[in-house]
Short mmCIF file of C-alpha atoms in Angstrom, two decimals:
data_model
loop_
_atom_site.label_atom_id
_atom_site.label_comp_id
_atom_site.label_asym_id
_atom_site.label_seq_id
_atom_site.Cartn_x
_atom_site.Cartn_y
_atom_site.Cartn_z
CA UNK A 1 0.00 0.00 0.00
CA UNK A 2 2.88 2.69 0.84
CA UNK A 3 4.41 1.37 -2.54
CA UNK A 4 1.38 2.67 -4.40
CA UNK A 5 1.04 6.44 -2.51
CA UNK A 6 5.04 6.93 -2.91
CA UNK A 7 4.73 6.00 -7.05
CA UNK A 8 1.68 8.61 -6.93
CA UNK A 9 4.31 11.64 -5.17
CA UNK A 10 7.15 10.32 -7.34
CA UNK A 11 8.15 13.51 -10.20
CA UNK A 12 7.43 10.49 -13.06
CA UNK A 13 3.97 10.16 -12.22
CA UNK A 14 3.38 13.65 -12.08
CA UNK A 15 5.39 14.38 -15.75
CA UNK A 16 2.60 11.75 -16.99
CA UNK A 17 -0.45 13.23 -15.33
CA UNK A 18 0.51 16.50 -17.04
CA UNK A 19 1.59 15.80 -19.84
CA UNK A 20 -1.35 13.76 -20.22
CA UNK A 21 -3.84 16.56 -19.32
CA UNK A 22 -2.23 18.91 -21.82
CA UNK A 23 -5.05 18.41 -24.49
CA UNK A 24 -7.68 18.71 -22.14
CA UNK A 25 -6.66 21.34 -19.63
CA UNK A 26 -8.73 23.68 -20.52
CA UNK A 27 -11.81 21.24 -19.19
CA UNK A 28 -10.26 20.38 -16.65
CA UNK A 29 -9.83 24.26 -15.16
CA UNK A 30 -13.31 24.87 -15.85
CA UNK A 31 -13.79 21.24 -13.80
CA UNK A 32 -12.17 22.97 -10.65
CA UNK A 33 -13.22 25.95 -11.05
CA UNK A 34 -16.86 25.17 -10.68
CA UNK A 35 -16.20 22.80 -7.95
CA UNK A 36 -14.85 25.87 -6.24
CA UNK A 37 -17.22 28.01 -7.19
CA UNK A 38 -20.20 25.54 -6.33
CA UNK A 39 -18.08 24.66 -2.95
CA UNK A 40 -17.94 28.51 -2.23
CA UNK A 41 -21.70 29.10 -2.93
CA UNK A 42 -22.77 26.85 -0.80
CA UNK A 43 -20.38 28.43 2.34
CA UNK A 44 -22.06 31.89 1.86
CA UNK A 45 -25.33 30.20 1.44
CA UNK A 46 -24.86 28.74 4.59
CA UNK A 47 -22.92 31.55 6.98
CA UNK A 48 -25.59 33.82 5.65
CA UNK A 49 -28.14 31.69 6.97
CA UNK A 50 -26.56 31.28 10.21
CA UNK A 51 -26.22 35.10 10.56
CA UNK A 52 -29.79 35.85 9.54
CA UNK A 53 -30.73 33.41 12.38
CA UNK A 54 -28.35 34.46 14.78
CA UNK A 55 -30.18 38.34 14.33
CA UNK A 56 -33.53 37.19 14.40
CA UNK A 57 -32.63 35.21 17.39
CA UNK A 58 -31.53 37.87 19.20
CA UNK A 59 -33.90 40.45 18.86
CA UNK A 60 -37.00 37.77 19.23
CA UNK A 61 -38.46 39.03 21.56
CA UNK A 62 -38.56 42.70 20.22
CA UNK A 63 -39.65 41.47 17.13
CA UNK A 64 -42.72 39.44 18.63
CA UNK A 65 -42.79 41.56 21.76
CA UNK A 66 -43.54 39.04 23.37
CA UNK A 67 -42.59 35.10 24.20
CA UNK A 68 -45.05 33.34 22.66
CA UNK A 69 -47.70 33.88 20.47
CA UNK A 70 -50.65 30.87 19.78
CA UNK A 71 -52.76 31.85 16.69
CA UNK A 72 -55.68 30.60 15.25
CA UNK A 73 -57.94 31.04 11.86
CA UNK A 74 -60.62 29.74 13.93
CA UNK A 75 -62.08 30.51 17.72
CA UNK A 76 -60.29 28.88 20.16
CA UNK A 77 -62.20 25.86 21.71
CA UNK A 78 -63.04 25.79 25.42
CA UNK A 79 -60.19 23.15 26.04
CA UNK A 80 -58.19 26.22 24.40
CA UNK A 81 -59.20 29.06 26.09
CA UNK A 82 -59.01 26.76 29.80
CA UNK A 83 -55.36 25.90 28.45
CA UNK A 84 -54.43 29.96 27.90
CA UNK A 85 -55.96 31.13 31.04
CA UNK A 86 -53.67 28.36 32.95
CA UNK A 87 -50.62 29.50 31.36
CA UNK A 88 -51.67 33.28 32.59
CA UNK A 89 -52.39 32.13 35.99
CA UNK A 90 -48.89 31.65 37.25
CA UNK A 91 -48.80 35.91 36.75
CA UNK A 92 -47.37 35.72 33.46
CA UNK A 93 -49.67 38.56 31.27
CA UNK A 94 -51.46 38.05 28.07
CA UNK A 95 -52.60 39.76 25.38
CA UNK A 96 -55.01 39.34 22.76
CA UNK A 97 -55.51 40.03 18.92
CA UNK A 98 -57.72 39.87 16.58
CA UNK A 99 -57.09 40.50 13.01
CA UNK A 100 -59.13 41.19 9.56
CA UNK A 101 -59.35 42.85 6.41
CA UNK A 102 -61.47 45.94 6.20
CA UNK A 103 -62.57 48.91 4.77
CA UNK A 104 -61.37 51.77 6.70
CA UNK A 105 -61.78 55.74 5.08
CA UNK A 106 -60.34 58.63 7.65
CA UNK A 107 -61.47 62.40 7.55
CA UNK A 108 -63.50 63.54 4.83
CA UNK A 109 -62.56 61.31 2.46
CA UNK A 110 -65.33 59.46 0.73
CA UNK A 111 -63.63 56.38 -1.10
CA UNK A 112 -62.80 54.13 1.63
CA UNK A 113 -59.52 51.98 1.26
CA UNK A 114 -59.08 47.99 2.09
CA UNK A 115 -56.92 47.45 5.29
CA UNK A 116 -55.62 44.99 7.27
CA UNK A 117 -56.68 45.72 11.01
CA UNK A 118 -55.34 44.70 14.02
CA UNK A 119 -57.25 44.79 16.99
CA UNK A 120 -55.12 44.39 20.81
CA UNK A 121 -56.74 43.77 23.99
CA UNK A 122 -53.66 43.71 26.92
CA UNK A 123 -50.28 45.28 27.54
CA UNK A 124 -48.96 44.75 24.29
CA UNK A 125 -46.25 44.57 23.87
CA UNK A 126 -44.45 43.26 26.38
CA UNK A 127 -40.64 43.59 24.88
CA UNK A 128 -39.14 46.48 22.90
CA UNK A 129 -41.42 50.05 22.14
CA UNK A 130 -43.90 50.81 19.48
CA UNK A 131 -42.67 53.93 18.04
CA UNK A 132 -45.35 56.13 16.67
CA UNK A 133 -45.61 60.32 15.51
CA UNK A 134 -46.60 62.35 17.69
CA UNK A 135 -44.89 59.90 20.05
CA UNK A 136 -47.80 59.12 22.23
CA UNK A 137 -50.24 57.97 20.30
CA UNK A 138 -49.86 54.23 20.97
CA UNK A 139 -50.08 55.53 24.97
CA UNK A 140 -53.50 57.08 24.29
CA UNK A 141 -54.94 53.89 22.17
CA UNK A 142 -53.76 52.07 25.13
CA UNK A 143 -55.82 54.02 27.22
CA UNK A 144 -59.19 54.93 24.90
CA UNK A 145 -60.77 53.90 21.52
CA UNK A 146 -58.66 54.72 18.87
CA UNK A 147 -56.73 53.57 15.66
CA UNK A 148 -53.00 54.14 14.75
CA UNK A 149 -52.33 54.00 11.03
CA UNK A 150 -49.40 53.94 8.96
CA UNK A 151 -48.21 57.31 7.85
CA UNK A 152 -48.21 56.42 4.10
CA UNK A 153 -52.01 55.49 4.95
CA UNK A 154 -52.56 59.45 6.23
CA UNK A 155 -50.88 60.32 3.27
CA UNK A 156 -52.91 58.50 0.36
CA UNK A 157 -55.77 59.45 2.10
CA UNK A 158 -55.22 62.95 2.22
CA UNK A 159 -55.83 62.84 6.15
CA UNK A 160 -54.08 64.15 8.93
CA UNK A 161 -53.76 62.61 12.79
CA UNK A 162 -56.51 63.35 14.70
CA UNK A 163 -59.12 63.25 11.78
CA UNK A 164 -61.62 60.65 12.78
CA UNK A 165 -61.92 57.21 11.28
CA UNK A 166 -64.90 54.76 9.88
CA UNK A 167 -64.56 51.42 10.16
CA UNK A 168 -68.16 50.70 9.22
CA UNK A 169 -70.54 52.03 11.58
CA UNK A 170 -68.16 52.74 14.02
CA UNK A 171 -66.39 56.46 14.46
CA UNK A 172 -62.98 56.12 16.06
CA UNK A 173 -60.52 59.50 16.47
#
């Protein structure tokens, strides 16, 4: 067996292997090369995807602000709701959403636009800070009937914070 690996390192067998190649080399470069290439694709692909997890890892729970979330295209079954109220009892805090497409028009605009609502019930949320212009306004939803909208939504609309909003039947400022 050592007989075999020391004729493969001996200068003869390498004068063959070349000058064997010589009509082919060029094939054999482009070969390599897109082993390498395919070798180093697949390295980025897969640090990338390491870092991407790493950051979303990390800033979890400002993302979800919260732990956990359980969702649900349908209403929760009694076994459900018995099986959420337990995991609040030990203190831990809860929130609640509900969420929908609507029609939603703001001010005195008359076409109304399709939106997707979001509807919280709790201290939400319970890691990192909604940031909102003029800065309270997620404080006062918090504490009265309101709606916060995205600013490109004031903006299409013509409509300004603190113009009131329809959602239906029902008038929210």
């Amino acid at each position: 067996m050592f007989g075999i690996i020391r004729h493969l390192f001996s200068a003869w067998a390498w004068q063959m292997a070349l000058r064997d190649s010589r009509p082919v080399r060029w094939r054999l470069m482009m070969f390599s090369a897109s082993i390498v290439f395919g070798v180093a694709a697949l390295v980025t692909i897969g640090s990338l995807r390491q870092n991407l997890n790493d950051a979303v890892g990390g800033q979890a729970k400002s993302l979800l602000g919260a732990d956990l979330m359980v969702s649900s295209r349908q209403p929760y079954t009694k076994e459900t709701e018995a099986l959420l109220a337990d995991l609040g009892s030990d203190g831990g805090e809860q929130a609640r959403e509900v969420s929908f497409t609507t029609m939603l028009s703001v001010g005195n605009t008359t076409a109304p636009k399709l939106v997707s609502l979001r509807g919280l019930d709790g201290a939400f949320p319970f890691y990192g800070n909604i940031v909102t212009t003029p800065a309270d306004a997620w404080q006062k939803v918090a504490d009265e009937p309101g709606v916060v909208v995205e600013a490109s939504f004031l903006k299409n609309m013509d409509a300004k914070v603190g113009d009131m909003a329809k959602i239906g039947d029902l008038e929210l400022p």
